[in-house]
CSV table of C-alpha atoms and ligand atoms in Angstrom, one decimal:
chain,number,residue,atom,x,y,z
B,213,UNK,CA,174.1,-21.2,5.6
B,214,UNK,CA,172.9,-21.5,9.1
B,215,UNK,CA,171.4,-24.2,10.5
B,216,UNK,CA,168.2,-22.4,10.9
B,217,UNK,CA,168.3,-21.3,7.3
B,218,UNK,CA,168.6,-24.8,6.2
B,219,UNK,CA,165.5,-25.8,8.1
B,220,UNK,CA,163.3,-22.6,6.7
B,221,UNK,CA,164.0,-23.4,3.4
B,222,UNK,CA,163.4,-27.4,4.0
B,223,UNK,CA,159.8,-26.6,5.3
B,224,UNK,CA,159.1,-24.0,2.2
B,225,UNK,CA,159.9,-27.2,0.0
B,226,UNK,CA,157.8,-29.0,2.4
B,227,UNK,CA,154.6,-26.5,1.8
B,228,UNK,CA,155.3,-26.6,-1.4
B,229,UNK,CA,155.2,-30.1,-2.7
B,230,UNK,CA,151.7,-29.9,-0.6
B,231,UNK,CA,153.1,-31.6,2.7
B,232,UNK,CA,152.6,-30.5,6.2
B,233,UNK,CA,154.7,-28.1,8.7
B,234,UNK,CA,154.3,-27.4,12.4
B,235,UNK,CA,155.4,-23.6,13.0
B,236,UNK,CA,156.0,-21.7,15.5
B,237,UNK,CA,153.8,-18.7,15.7
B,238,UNK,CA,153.7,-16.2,18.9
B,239,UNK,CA,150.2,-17.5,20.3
B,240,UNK,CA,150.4,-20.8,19.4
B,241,UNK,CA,152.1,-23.7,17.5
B,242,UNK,CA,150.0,-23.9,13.9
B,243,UNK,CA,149.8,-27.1,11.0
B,244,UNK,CA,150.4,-25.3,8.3
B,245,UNK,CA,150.0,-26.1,4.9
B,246,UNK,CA,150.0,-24.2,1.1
B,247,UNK,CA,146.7,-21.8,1.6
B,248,UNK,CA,146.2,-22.8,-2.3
B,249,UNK,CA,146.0,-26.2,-2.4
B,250,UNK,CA,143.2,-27.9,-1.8
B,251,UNK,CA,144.7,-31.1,-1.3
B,252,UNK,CA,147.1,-30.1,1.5
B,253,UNK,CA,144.4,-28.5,3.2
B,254,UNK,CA,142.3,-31.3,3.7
B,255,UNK,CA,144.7,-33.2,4.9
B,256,UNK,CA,145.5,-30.8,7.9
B,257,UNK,CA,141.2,-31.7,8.8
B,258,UNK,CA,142.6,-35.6,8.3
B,259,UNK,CA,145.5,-35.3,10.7
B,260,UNK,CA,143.5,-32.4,13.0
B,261,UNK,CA,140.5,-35.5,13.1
B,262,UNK,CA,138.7,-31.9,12.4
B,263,UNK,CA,135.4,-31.4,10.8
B,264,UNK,CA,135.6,-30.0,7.4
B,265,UNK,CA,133.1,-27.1,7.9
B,266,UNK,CA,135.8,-25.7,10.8
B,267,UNK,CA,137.2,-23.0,9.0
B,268,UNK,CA,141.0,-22.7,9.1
B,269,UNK,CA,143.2,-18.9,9.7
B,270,UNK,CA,145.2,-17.7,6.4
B,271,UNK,CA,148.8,-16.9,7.7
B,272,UNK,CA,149.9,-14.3,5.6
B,273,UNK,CA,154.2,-12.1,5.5
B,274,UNK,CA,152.8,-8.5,6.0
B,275,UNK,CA,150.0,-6.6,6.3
B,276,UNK,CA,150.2,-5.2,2.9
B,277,UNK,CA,149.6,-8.7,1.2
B,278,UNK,CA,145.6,-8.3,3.2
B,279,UNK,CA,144.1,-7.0,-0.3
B,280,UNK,CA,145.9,-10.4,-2.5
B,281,UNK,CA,144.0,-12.5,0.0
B,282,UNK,CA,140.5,-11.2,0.5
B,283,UNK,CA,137.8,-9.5,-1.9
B,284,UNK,CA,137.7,-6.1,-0.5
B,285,UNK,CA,139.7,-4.1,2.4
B,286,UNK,CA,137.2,-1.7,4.8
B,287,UNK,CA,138.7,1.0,6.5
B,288,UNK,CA,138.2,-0.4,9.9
B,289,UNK,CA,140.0,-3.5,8.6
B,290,UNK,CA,143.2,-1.4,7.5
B,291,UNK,CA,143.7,0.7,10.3
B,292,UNK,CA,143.2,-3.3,12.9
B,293,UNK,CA,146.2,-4.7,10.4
B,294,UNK,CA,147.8,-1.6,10.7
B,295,UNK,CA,147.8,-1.2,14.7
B,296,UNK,CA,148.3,-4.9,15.2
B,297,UNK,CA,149.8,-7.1,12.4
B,298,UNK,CA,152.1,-8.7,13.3
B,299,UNK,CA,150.4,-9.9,16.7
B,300,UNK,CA,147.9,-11.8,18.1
B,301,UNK,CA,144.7,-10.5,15.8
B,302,UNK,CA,142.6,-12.3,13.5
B,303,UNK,CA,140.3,-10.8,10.6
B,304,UNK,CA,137.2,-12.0,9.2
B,305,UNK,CA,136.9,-10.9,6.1
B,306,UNK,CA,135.3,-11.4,2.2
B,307,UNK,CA,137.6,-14.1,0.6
B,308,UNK,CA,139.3,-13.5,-2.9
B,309,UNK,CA,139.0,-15.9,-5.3
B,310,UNK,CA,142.3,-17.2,-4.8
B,311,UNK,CA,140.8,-18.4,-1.2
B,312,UNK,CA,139.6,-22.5,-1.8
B,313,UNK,CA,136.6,-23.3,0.3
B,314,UNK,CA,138.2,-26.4,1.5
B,315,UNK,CA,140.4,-23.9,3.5
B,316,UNK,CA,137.1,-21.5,4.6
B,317,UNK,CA,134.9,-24.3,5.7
B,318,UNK,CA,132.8,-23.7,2.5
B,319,UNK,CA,132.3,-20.4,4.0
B,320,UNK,CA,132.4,-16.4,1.5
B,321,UNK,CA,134.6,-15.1,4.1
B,322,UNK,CA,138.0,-16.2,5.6
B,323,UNK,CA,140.6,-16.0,8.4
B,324,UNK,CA,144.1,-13.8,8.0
B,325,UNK,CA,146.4,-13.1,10.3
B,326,UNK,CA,150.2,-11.9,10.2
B,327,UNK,CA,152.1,-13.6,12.8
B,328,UNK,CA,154.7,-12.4,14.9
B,329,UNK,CA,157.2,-15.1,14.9
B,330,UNK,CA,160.8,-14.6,13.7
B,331,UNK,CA,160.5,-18.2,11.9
B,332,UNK,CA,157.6,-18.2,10.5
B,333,UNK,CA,157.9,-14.5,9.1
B,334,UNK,CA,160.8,-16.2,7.3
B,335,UNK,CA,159.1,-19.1,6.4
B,336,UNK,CA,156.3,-16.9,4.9
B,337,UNK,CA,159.1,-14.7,2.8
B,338,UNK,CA,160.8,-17.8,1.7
B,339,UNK,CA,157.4,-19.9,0.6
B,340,UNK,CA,156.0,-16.6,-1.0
B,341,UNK,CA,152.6,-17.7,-0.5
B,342,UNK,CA,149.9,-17.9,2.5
B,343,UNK,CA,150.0,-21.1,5.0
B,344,UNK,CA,146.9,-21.7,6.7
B,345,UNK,CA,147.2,-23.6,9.9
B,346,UNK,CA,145.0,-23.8,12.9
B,347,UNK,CA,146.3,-25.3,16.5
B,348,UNK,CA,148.7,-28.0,15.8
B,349,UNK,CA,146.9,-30.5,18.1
B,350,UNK,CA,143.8,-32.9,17.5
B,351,UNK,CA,140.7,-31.4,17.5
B,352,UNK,CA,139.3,-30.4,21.0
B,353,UNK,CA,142.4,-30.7,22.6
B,354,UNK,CA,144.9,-28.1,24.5
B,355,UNK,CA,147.3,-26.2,21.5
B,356,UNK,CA,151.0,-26.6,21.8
B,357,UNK,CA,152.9,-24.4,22.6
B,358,UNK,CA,156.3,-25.9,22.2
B,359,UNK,CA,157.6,-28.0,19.3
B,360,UNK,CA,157.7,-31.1,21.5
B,361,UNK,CA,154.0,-30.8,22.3
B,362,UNK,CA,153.4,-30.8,18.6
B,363,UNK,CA,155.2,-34.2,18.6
B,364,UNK,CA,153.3,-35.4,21.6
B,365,UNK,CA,150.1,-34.6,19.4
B,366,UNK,CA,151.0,-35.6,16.1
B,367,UNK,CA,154.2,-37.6,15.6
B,368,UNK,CA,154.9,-38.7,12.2
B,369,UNK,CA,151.2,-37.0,11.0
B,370,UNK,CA,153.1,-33.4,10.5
B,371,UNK,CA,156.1,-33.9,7.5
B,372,UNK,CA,158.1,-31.1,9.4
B,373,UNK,CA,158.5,-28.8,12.6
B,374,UNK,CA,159.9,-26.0,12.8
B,375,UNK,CA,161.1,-25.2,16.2
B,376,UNK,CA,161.2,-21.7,17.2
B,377,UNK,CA,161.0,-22.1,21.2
B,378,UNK,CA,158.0,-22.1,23.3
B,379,UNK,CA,155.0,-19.3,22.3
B,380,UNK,CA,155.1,-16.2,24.2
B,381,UNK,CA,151.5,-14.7,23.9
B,382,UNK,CA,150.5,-18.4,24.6
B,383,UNK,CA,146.7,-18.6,23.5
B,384,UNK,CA,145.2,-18.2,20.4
B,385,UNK,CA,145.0,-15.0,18.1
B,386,UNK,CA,141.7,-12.4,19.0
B,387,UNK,CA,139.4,-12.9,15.8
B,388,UNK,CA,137.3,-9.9,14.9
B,389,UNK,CA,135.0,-10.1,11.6
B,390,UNK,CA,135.2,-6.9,9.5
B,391,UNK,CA,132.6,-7.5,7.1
B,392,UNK,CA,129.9,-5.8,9.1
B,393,UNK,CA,129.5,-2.4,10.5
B,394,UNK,CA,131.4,-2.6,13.6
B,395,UNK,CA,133.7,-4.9,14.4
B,396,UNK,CA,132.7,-7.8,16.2
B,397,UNK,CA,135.4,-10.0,18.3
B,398,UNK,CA,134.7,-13.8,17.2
B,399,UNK,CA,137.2,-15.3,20.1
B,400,UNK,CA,139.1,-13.4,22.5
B,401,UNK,CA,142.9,-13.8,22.6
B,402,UNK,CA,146.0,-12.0,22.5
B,403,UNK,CA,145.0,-8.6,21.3
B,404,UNK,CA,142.7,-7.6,24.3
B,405,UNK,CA,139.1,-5.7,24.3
B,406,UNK,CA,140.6,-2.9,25.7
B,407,UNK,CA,143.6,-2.7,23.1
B,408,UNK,CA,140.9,-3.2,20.0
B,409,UNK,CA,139.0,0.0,21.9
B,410,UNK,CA,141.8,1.9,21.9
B,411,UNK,CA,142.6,2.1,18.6
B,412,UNK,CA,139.3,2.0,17.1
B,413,UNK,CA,138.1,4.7,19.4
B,414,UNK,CA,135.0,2.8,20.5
B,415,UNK,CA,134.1,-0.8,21.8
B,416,UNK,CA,134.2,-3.8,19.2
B,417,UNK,CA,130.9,-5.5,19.7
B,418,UNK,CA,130.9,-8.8,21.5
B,419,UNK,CA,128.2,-11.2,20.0
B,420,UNK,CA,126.9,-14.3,22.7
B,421,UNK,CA,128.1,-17.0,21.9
B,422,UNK,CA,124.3,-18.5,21.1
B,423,UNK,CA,123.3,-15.2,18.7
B,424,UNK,CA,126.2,-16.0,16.0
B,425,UNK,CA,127.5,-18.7,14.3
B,426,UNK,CA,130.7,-18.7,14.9
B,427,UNK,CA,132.4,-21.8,13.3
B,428,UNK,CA,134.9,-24.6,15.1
B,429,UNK,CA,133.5,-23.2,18.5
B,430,UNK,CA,131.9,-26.3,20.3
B,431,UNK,CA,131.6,-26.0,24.3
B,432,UNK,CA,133.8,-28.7,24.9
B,433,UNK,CA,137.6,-27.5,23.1
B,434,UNK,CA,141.4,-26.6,24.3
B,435,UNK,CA,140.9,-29.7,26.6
B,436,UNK,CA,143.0,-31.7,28.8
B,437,UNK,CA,142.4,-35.3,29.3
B,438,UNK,CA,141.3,-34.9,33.0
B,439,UNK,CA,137.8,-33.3,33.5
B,440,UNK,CA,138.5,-29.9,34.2
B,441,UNK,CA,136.0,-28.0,37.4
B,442,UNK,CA,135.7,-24.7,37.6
B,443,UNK,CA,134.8,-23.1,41.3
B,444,UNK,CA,134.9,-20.0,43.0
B,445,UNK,CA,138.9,-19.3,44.2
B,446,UNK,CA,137.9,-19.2,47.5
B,447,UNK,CA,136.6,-23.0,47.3
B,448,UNK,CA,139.1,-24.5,45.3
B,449,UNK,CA,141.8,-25.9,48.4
B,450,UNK,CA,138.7,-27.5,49.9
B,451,UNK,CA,136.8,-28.8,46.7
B,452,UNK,CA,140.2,-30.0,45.4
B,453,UNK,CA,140.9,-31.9,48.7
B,454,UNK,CA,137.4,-33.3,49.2
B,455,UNK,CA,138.2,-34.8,45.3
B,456,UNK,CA,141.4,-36.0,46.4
B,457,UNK,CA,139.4,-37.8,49.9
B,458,UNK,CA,137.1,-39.2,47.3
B,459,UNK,CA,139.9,-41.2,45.1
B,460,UNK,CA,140.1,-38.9,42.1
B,461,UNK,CA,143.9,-37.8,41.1
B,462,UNK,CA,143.4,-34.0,41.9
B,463,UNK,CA,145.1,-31.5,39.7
B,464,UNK,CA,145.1,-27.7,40.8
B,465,UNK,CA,145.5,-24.5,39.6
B,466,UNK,CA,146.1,-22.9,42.2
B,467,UNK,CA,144.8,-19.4,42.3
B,468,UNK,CA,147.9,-16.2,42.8
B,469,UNK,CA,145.8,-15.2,46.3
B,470,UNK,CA,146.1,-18.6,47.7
B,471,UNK,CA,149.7,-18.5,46.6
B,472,UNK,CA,152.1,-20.6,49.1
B,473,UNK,CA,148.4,-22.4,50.6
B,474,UNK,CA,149.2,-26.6,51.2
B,475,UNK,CA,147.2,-28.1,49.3
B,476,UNK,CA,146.4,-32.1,49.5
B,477,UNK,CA,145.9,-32.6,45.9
B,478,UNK,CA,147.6,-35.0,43.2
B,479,UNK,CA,149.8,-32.3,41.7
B,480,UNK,CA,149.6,-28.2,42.5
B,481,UNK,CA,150.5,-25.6,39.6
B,482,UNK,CA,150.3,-22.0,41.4
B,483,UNK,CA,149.2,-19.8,39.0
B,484,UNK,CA,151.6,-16.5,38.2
B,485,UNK,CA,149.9,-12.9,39.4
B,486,UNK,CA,150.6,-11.4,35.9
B,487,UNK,CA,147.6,-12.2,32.8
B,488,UNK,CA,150.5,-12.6,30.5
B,489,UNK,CA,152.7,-14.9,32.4
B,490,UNK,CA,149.3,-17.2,32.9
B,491,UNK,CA,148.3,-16.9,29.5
B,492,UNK,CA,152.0,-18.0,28.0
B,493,UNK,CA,151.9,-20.8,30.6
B,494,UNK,CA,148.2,-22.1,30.9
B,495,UNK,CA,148.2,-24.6,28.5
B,496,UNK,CA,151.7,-26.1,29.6
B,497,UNK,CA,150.1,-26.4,32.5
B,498,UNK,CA,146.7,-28.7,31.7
B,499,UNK,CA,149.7,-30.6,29.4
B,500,UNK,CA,151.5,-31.3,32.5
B,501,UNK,CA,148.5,-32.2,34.7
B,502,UNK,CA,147.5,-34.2,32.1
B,503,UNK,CA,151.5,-35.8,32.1
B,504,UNK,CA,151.2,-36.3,35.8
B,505,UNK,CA,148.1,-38.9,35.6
B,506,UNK,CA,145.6,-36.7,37.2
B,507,UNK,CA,142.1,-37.1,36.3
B,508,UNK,CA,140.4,-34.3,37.7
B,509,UNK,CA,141.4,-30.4,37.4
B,510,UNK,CA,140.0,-27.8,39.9
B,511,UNK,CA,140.6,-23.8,38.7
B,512,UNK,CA,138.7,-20.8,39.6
B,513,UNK,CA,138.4,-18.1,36.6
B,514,UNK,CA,140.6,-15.0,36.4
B,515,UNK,CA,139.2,-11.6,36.6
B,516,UNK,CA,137.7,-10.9,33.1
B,517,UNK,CA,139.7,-7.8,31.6
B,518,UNK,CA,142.8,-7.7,29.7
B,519,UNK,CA,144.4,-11.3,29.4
B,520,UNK,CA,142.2,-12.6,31.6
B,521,UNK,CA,139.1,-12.9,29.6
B,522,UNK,CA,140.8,-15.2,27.2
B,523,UNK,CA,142.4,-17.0,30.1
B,524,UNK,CA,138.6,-17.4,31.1
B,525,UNK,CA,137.7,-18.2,27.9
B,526,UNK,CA,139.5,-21.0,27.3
B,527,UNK,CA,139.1,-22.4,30.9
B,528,UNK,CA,135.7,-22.5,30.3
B,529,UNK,CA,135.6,-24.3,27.3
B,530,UNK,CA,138.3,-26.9,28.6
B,531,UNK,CA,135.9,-27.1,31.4
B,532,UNK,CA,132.6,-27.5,28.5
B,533,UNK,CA,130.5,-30.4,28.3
B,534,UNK,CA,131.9,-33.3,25.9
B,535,UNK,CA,130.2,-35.4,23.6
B,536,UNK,CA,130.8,-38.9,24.4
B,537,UNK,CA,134.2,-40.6,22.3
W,99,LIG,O1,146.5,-17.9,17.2
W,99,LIG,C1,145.9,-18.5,16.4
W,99,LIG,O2,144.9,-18.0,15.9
W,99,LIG,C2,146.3,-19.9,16.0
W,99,LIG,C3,147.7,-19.8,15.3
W,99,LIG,C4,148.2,-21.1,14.8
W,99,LIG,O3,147.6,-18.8,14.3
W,99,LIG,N1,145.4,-20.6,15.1
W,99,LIG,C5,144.2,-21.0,15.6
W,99,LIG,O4,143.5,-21.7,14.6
W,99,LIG,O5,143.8,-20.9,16.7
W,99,LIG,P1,142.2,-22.6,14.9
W,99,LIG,O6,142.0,-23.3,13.7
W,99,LIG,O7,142.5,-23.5,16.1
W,99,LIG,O8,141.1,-21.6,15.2
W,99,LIG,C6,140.6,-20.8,14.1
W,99,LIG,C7,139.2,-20.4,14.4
W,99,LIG,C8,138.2,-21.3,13.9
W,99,LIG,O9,137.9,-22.3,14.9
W,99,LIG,C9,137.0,-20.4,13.7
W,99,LIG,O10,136.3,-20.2,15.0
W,99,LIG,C10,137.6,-19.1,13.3
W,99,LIG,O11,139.0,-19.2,13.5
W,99,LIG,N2,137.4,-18.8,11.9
W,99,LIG,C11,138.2,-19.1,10.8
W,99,LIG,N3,137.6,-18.6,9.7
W,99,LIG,C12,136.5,-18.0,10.0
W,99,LIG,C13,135.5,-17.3,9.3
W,99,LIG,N4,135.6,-17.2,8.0
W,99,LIG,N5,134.4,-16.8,10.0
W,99,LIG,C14,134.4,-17.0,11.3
W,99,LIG,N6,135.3,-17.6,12.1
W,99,LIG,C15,136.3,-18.1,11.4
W,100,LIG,MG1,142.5,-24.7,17.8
C-alpha cells in the first residue's frame, strides 16, 4: 500500500469516528467532517470560531449521488452538475432529510459540491459518505491553499491533513441556488458568469448583495491581518509610497501594467497578467504580506469578467469594513 493510500484511509477513519480532516480540494483547502453527524459538525463552527447560522457546503464523490443528498433535482440543477461537477460550482438546493440543520445553518436548503481533487475524490470513495467543510481557516480570514497554511491556521484544532499540494483554481467554488426559477449565482468563484451562460443558454441572475440573504457573507471576510486599500491602478505606486513616507509597513499588489515599476513600499508582489494565475496565487499572496510584517495592503481591482470578478470579489471583501475584535 502506498503511502498515500495509507493516509486516505487514516482520514476516512478520522471522519468516521466524528474527528476533523483538512483536505485538499481544487479551490481551496476545506475542514471537513462526517455531513451526518451532528456532533462533528459543530465542532468544525468551534474550531472555524464560526457562527452557527453560517451554513457549511456538502462535499459529495459524483454527481450522481446529488438526488441522496437533497429533496428534489430541477432540470437546470442536473444539466449545472452535469457541465461542471467535478469543478469549482456550488448548488443551492432543497435538503433531504438525511441533511442535519447543524450542517445548513438551520436553513431548508443546503450546499453540494463535487470537488475536483484527486485526494479528496478518494477520500470521498473511501468514507462513502458526504464531508462538509468550508475554508479551513478561522472565520474572516484568507483560505489556505496549501496544507501548511492550514497548519498556520489551525495547528492541533484539525485531527488530520491531507496534503495534496497547493489548490489550483485558488478561490472558492461559484455558488448558484437552484431552487428558484433561474439560477441565481450566490458568490462568484471558479466556474465564471460567462461559463454558467454558456451552458445554460442565458445569463444566471446576479442578486445585490443587500436584496438577498445570502448566509456567512459579512463585508469584512477572506482577510489578511494588514488593512487592505483598494485604489485605482493608476494610484497605487504613489498612494503606496505616501503610506510608506507616513510610517505604515506598505504591502503591494502590484498591478500587471505597472509590471517592472520601483516601488518604495515594505514588500512588492507583481501581480501575474493571466485571471487564473492571480486567482491560484492571490491568497498566498495577502498570506505572505501578512508573513512579512506589513500592516497596510494597497491593490487596485481586476477587470470584472471571467476570473476576475471573483478576484474582485474577494479583494473587496478583504478590503470590507471590520467589526472591532
Ligand atoms: O470552494 C469552496 O466552496 C470551499 C471548498 C472547501 O469547497 N468551501 C467554502 O466554504 O468556501 P465556506 O464555508 O467558506 O463558504 C460556504 C458558503 C457560505 O458562507 C454561504 O455563503 C454559502 O456557502 N452557503 C452554504 N449553504 C448555503 C445555503 N443553503 N444557502 C445559501 N448559501 C449557502
Ligand atoms: Mg470561507
Amino acid at each position: 500500500m502506498t503511502a498515500r493510500n495509507t493516509d486516505i484511509e487514516k482520514a476516512a477513519g478520522v471522519l468516521r469516528a466524528g474527528g476533523l480532516v483538512a483536505l485538499p480540494t481544487e479551490t481551496v483547502y476545506g475542514l471537513g467532517a462526517n455531513a451526518e453527524d451532528p456532533a462533528a459538525v459543530s465542532r468544525i463552527f468551534e474550531v472555524k470560531g464560526r457562527p452557527p447560522t453560517h451554513p457549511l457546503i456538502v462535499h459529495i464523490g459524483g454527481a450522481e449521488q446529488l438526488d441522496d443528498w437533497v429533496a428534489e433535482v430541477p432540470a437546470t440543477a442536473r444539466l449545472l452538475a452535469r457541465h461542471f461537477w467535478p469543478g469549482p460550482l456550488t448548488l443551492v438546493l432543497r435538503r433531504a432529510p438525511r441533511v442535519p440543520l447543524e450542517a445548513t445553518g438551520g436553513l431548508e436548503t443546503v450546499a453540494v459540491r463535487v470537488p475536483d481533487h484527486p485526494l479528496a475524490l478518494e477520500l470521498l470513495s473511501s468514507f462513502g459518505g458526504g464531508i462538509t467543510a468550508p475554508s479551513a481557516n478561522r472565520f474572516g480570514s484568507v483560505s489556505p491553499t496549501t496544507a501548511d497554511d492550514v497548519l498556520a491556521e489551525l495547528g492541533d484544532a484539525v485531527d488530520f491533513v491531507l496534503d495534496g499540494g497547493p489548490c489550483q483554481v485558488g478561490v472558492e467554488s461559484t455558488i448558484v441556488d437552484v431552487t428558484g426559477d433561474v439560477p441565481a449565482v450566490l458568490r462568484p468563484g471558479g466556474v465564471t458568469r460567462e461559463n454558467l451562460e454558456a451552458v445554460l443558454g442565458y445569463p444566471p441572475e446576479v442578486p445585490s448583495a443587500s436584496g438577498v440573504r445570502v448566509p456567512g457573507q459579512h463585508p469584512s471576510h477572506y482577510a489578511p491581518r494588514a488593512r487592505v486599500v483598494l485604489v485605482e491602478p493608476g494610484q497605487v505606486i504613489a498612494d503606496a509610497e505616501l503610506a510608506q513616507e507616513r510610517g505604515h509597513r506598505v504591502g503591494v499588489l502590484l498591478p500587471p501594467s505597472l509590471a517592472d515599476a520601483p516601488v518604495k513600499a515594505h514588500a512588492v508582489v507583481p501581480v501575474p497578467q493571466s485571471m487564473a494565475a492571480y486567482a491560484r496565487g492571490l491568497y498566498g499572496y495577502l498570506r505572505r504580506l501578512d508573513q512579512r510584517g506589513c500592516d497596510l495592503v494597497v491593490a487596485s481591482l481586476p477587470p470584472e469578467e471571467g476570473l476576475g470578478l471573483a478576484i474582485a470579489n474577494r479583494l473587496r471583501r478583504a478590503a470590507g469594513p471590520r467589526t472591532p475584535a
